[in-house]
Coordinates of C-alpha atoms in Angstrom, one line a residue:
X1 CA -32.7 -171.9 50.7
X2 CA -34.8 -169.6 48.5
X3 CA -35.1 -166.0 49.6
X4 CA -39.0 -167.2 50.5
X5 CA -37.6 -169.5 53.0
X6 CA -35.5 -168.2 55.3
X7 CA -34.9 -167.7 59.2
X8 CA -35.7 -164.3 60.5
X9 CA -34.6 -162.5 64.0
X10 CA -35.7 -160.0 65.9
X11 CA -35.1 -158.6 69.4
X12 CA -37.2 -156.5 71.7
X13 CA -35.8 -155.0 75.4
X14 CA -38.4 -154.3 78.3
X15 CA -38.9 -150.8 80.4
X16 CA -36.2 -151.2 82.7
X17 CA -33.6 -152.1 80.1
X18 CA -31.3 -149.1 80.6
X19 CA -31.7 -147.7 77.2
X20 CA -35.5 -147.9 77.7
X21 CA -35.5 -146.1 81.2
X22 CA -33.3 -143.4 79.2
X23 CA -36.2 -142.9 76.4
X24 CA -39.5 -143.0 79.0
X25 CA -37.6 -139.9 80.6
X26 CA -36.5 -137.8 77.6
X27 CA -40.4 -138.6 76.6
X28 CA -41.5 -137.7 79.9
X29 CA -39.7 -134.6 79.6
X30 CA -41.5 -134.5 76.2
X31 CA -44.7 -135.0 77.6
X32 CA -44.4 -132.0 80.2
X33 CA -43.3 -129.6 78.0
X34 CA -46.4 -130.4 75.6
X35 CA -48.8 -130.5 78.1
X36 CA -47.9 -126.9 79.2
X37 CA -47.6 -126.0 75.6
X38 CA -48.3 -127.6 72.8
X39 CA -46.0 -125.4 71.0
X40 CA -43.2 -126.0 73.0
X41 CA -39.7 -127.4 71.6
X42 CA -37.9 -130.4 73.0
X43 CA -34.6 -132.4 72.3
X44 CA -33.9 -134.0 75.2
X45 CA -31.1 -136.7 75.4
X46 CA -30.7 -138.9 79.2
X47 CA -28.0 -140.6 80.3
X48 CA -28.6 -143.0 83.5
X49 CA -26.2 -145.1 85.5
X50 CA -25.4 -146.0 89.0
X51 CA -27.9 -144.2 90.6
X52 CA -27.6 -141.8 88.5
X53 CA -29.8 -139.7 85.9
X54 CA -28.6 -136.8 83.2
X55 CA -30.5 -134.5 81.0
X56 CA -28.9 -132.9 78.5
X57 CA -30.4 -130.4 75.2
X58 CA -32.7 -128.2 74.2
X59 CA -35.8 -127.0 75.1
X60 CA -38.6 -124.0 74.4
X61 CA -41.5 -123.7 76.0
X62 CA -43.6 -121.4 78.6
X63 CA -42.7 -120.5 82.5
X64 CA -42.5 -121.9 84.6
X65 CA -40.7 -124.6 82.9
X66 CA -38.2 -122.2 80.8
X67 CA -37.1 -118.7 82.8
X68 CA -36.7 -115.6 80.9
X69 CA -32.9 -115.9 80.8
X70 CA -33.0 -119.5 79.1
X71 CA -32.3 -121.5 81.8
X72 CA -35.3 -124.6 82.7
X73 CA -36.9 -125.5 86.2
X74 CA -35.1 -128.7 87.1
X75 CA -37.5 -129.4 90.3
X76 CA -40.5 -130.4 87.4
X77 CA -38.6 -132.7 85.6
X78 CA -36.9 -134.2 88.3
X79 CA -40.3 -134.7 89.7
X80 CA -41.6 -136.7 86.7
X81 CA -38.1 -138.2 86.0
X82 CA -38.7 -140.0 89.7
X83 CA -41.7 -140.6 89.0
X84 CA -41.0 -142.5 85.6
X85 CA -38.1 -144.6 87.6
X86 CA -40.5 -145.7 90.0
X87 CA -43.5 -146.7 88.2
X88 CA -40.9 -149.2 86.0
X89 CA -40.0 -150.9 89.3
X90 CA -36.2 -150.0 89.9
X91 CA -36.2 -149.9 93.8
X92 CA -32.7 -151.4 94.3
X93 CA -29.1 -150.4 96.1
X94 CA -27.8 -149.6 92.4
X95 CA -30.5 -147.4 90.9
X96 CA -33.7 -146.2 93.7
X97 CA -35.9 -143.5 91.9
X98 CA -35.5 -142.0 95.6
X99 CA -31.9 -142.1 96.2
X100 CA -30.3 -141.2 92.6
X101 CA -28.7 -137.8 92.1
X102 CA -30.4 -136.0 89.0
X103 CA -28.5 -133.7 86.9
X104 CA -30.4 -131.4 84.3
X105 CA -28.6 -129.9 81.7
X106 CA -31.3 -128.8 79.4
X107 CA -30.8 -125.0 78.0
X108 CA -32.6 -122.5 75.7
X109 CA -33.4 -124.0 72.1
X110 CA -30.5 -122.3 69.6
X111 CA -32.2 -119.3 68.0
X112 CA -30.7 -120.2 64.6
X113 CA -33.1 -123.4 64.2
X114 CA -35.5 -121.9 65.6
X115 CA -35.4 -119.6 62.6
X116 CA -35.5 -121.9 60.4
X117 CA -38.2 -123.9 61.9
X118 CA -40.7 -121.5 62.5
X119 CA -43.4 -120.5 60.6
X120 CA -42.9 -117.7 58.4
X121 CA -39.2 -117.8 58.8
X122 CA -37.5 -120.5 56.5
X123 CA -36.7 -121.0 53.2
X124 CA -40.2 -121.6 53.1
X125 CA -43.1 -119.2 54.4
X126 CA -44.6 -122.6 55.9
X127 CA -42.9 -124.0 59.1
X128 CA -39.8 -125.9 57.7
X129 CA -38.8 -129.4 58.6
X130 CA -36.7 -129.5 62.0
X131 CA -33.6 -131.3 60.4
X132 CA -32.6 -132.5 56.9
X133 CA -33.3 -136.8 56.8
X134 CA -34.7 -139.5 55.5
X135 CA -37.3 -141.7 57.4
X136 CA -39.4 -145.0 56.9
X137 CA -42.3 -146.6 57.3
X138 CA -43.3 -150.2 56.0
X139 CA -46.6 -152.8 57.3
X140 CA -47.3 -156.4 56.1
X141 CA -50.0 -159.4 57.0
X142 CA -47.9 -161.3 58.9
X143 CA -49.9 -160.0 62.5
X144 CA -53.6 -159.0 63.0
X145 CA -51.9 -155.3 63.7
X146 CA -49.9 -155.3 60.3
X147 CA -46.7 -155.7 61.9
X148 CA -43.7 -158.0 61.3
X149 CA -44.3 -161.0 63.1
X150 CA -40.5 -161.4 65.5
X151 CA -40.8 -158.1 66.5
X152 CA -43.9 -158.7 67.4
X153 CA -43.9 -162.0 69.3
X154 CA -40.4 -160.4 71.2
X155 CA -42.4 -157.6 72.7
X156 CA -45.4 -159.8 73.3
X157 CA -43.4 -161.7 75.7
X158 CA -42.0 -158.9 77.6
X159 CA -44.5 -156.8 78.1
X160 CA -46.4 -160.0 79.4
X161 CA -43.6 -160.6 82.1
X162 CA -44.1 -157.3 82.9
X163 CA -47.8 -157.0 83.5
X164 CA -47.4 -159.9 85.9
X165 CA -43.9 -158.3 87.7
X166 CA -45.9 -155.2 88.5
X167 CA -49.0 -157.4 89.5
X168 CA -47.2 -160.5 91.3
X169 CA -44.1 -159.0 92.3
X170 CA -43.6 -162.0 94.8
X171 CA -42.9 -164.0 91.4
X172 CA -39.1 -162.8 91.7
X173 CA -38.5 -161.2 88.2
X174 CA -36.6 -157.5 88.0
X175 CA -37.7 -154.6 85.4
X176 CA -34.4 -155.3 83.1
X177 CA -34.7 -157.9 80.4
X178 CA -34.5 -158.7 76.6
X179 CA -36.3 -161.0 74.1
X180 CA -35.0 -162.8 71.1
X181 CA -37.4 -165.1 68.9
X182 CA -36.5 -166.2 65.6
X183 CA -38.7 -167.6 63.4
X184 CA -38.6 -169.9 60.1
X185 CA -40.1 -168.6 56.9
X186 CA -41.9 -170.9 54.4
X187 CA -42.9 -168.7 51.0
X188 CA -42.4 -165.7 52.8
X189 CA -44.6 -166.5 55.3
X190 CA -43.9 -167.2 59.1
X191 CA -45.1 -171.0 60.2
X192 CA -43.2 -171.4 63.7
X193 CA -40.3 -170.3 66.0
X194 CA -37.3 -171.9 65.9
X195 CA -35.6 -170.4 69.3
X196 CA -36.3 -167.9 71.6
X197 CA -33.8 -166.6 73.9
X198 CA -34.7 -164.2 77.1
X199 CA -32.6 -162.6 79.4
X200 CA -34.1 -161.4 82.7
X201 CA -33.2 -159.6 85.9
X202 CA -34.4 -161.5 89.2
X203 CA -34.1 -161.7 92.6
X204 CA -30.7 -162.9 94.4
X205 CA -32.8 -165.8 96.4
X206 CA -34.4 -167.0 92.4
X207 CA -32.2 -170.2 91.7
X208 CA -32.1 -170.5 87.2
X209 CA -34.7 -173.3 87.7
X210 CA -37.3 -170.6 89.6
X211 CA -36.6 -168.1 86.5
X212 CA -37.3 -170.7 83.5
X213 CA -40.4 -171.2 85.7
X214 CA -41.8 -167.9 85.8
X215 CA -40.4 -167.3 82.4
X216 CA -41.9 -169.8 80.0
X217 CA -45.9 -169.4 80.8
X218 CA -45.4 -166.4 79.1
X219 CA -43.1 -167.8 76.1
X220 CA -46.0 -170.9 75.7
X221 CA -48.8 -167.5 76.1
X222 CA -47.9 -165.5 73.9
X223 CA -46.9 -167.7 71.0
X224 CA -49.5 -169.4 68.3
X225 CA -50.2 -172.8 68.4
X226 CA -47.8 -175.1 67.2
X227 CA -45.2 -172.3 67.3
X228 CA -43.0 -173.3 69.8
X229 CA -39.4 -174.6 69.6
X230 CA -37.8 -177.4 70.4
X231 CA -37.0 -177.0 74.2
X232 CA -33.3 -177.5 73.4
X233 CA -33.8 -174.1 71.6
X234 CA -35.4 -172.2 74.7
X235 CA -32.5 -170.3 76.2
X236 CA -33.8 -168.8 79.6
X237 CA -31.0 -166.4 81.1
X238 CA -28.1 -168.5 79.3
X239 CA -25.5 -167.0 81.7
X240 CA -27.4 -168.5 84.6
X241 CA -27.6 -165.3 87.2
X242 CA -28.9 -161.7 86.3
X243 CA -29.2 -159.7 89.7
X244 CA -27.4 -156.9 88.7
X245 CA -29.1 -155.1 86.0
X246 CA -30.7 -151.7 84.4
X247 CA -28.5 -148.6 84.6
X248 CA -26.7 -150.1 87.6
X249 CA -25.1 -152.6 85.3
X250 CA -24.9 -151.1 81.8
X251 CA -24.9 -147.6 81.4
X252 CA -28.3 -146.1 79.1
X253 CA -28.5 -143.4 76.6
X254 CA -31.8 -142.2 74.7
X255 CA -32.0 -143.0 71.1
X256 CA -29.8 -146.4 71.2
X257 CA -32.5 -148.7 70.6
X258 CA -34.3 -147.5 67.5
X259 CA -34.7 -150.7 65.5
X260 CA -36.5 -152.3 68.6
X261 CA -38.5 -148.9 68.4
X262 CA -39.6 -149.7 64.9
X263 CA -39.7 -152.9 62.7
X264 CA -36.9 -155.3 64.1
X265 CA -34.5 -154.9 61.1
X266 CA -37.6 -156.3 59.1
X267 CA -37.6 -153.0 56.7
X268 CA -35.3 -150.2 56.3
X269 CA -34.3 -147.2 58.7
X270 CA -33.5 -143.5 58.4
X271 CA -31.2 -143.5 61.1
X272 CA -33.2 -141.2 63.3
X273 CA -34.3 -141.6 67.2
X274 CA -37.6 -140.6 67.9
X275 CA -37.6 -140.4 72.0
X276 CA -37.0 -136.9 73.2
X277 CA -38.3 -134.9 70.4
X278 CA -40.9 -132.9 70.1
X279 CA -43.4 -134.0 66.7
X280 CA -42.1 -130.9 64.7
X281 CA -39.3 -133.3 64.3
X282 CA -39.5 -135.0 61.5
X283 CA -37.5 -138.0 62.6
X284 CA -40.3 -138.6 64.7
X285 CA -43.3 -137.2 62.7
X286 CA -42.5 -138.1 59.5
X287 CA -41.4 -141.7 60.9
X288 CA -45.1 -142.2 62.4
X289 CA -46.8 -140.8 59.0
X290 CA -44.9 -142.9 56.9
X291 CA -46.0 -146.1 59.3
X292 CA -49.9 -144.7 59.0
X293 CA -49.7 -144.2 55.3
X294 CA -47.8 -147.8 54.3
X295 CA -50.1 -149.5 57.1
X296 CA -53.4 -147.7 55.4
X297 CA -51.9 -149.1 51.9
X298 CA -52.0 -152.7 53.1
X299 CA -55.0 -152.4 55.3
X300 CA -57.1 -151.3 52.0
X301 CA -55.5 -154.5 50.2
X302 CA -53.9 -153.0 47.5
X303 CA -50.6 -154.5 48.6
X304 CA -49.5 -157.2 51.0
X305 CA -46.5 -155.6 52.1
X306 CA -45.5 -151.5 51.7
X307 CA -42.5 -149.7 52.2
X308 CA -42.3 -146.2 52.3
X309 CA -39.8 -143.7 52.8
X310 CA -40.2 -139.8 53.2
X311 CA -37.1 -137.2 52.8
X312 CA -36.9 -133.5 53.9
X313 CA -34.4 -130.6 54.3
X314 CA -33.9 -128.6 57.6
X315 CA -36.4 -125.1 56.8
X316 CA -38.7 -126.6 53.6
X317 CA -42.0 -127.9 54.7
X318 CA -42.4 -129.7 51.5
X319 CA -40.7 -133.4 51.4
X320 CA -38.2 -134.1 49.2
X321 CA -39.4 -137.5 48.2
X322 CA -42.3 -139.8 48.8
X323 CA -41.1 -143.4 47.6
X324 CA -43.7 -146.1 47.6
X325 CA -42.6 -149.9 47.4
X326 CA -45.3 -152.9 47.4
X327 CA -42.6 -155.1 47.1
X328 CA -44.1 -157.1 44.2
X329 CA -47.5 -157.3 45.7
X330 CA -49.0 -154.0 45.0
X331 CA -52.4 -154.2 42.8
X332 CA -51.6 -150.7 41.7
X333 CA -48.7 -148.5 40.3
X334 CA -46.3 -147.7 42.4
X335 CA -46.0 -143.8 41.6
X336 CA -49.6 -143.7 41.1
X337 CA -49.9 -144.8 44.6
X338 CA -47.4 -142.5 46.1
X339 CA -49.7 -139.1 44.2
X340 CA -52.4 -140.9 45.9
X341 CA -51.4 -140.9 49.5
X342 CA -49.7 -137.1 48.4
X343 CA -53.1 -136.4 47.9
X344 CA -54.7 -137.8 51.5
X345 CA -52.2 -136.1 53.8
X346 CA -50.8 -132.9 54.0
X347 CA -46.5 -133.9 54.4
X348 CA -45.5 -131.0 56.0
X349 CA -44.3 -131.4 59.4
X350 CA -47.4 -128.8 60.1
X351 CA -49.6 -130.8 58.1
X352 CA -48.6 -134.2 60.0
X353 CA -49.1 -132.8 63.4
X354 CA -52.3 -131.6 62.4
X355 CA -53.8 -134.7 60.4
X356 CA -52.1 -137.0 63.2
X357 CA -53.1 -134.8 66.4
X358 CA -49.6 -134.8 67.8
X359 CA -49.1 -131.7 69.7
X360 CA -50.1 -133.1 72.8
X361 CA -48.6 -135.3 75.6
X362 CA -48.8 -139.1 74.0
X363 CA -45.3 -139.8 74.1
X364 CA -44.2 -141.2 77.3
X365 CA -46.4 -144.4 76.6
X366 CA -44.7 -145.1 73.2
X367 CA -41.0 -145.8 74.5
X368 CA -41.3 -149.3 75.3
X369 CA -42.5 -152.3 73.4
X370 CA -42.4 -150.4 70.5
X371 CA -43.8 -147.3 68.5
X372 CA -45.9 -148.9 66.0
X373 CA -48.4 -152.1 66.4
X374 CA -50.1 -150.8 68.8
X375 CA -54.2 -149.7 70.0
X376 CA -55.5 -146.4 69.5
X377 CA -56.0 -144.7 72.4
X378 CA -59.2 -142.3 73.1
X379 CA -57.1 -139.5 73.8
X380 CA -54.8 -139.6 71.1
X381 CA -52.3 -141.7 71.2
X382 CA -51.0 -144.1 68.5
X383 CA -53.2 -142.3 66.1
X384 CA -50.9 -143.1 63.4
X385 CA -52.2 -147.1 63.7
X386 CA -55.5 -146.2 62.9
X387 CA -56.6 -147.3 59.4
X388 CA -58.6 -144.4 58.3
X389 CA -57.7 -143.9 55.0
X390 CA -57.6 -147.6 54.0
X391 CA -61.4 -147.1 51.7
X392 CA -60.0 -143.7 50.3
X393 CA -56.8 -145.4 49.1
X394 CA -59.0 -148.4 47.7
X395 CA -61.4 -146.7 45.6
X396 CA -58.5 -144.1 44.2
X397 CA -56.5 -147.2 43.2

């Protein structure tokens, strides 16, 4: 086959995966430090497994969440970490937001970044990036939200089987599962799905016919017409029984999902997790402003598809590099484009936070089903999907 027609995968995995349950809490954690401050510093990794949940990093921020000898309130987060467990569904004899033990090893933020991160203080005079790194952001036509299409479709499907588990939870389903679809490419373009493959946790008493039953409405829902596979290539839990699931089954850590997270290994990535940090880092900042500016680029129609990458050094607040690839189907010149967009947004981690509102409590809604593709919210969240500079970038180019 050409390289225009080709077979393309891509995976998505639901809240209660155990990864997933580890990055709503470290964004949780996120999300009640901002909202006391919006200053405040957070690096917060989770570990969960057999009924049980760890915290572990580094924090800043006002009492009563952080004492004057460094050490942090654990009766808050252990509150919201609950909290978070139960609202995804995980009531079982493995892993019960009620019965877990909770462990919080979250200390004082190191004084030494710090210095280098804040304003006035760097290399620069301007608050310096959080960490030296490279991050991406890419958008193409392939969905009505500018997103590759299998990533797409595979959180489609989950989050529908989980709007109707937390609705209907007499249809038997558990909060742990994972999507596959793979589609075939004709000129580049998507035209239908060759398989799909979900894994999902269920109750004991659901036999594997009761599953493929509750399962494949939302398969047939959520993909286009004429999309759908031959049923030989449907593979609903292929291992026939999934009772035992989330952290009870596989132990989770923040951070270990991050091409789910972004573009389904349908354009580069930096490397970076983005749960559990605070927006001065620029793993996540800069990954959201690079998404807004390549997802701007295509909404204006100067280019079909856009890649962009941004790179910064721990303390500078300039970046070190803003690449711009239209990927052969860019209507304007490349590094024309990139002093363009240079241009619309102040780069600095300051200036991102500020042009992107992100020094506020958004984050716990972004760890599952993906950070980008997604609405606009009223009260800030997702801003980086809206298309806001798409006329500016059109009439510069």
């Amino acid at each position: 086959m050409s390289k225009n027609d080709f077979l393309f995968t891509s995976e998505s995995v639901s809240e209660g995966h155990p990864d997933k349950v580890c990055d709503r809490i470290s964004d949780v954690v996120v999300d009640v430090f901002l909202a006391a401050d919006p200053e405040a510093r957070v690096a917060c990794e989770t570990l969960a497994t057999t009924n049980r949940i760890v915290l572990a990093g580094e924090v800043r921020g006002p009492s009563p969440l952080v004492h004057p000898d460094g050490t942090v309130e654990k009766s808050i987060l252990e509150k919201a970490a609950r909290a978070a467990v139960k609202e995804i569904g995980y009531e079982q004899d493995g892993f019960h937001w009620k019965d877990l033990s909770f462990e919080c090893h979250l200390h004082a933020q190191s004084v030494d970044i710090a210095a280098g991160v804040d304003e006035g203080t760097g290399v620069d005079t301007e608050e310096g990036a959080g960490d030296q790194g490279i991050m991406f952001g890419y958008a193409c036509r392939e969905t009505k939200v500018l997103m590759p299409a299998p990533i797409f479709l595979s959180h489609e499907i989950l989050r529908s089987m989980a709007d109707e588990r937390h609705a209907n939870p007499s249809i038997g389903l558990g909060p742990d599962s994972k999507c596959q679809v793979t589609l075939q490419y004709v000129d580049g373009k998507p035209v239908r799905a060759t398989s799909v493959v979900v894994s999902t946790q269920h109750d004991e008493d659901r036999s594997p016919d009761d599953v493929i039953a509750a399962v494949m409405p939302h398969i047939e829902k959520v993909l286009p017409d004429g999309w759908m596979p031959q049923a030989k290539e449907i593979y609903i839990n292929p291992t026939g029984k999934f009772v035992i699931g989330g952290p009870d089954g596989d132990c989770g850590l923040t951070g270990r999902k991050i091409i789910v997270d972004t573009y389904g290994g349908s354009a580069p990535h930096g490397g970076g997790a983005f749960s559990g940090k605070d927006p001065t880092k620029v793993d996540r900042s800069a990954a959201y402003v690079s998404r807004y500016l390549a997802k701007n680029v295509v909404a204006s129609g100067v280019a079909d598809k856009c890649t962009i990458q941004l790179a910064y050094a721990i303390g500078v607040s300039h970046p070190l590099s803003v690449y711009v690839d239209t990927h052969g189907t860019g209507q304007a010149d490349e590094d024309k484009l990139s002093k363009i967009l240079q241009g619309l947004v102040n780069l600095s981690p300051k200036g991102i936070r500020m042009h992107l509102g992100l020094n506020r409590p958004i984050y716990e809604r972004t760890s599952t089903y993906g950070h980008f593709g997604r609405t606009p919210t009223e009260d800030g969240g997702f801003s980086w999907e809206k298309t806001d500079l798409a006329d500016a970038i059109k009439a510069a180019c």
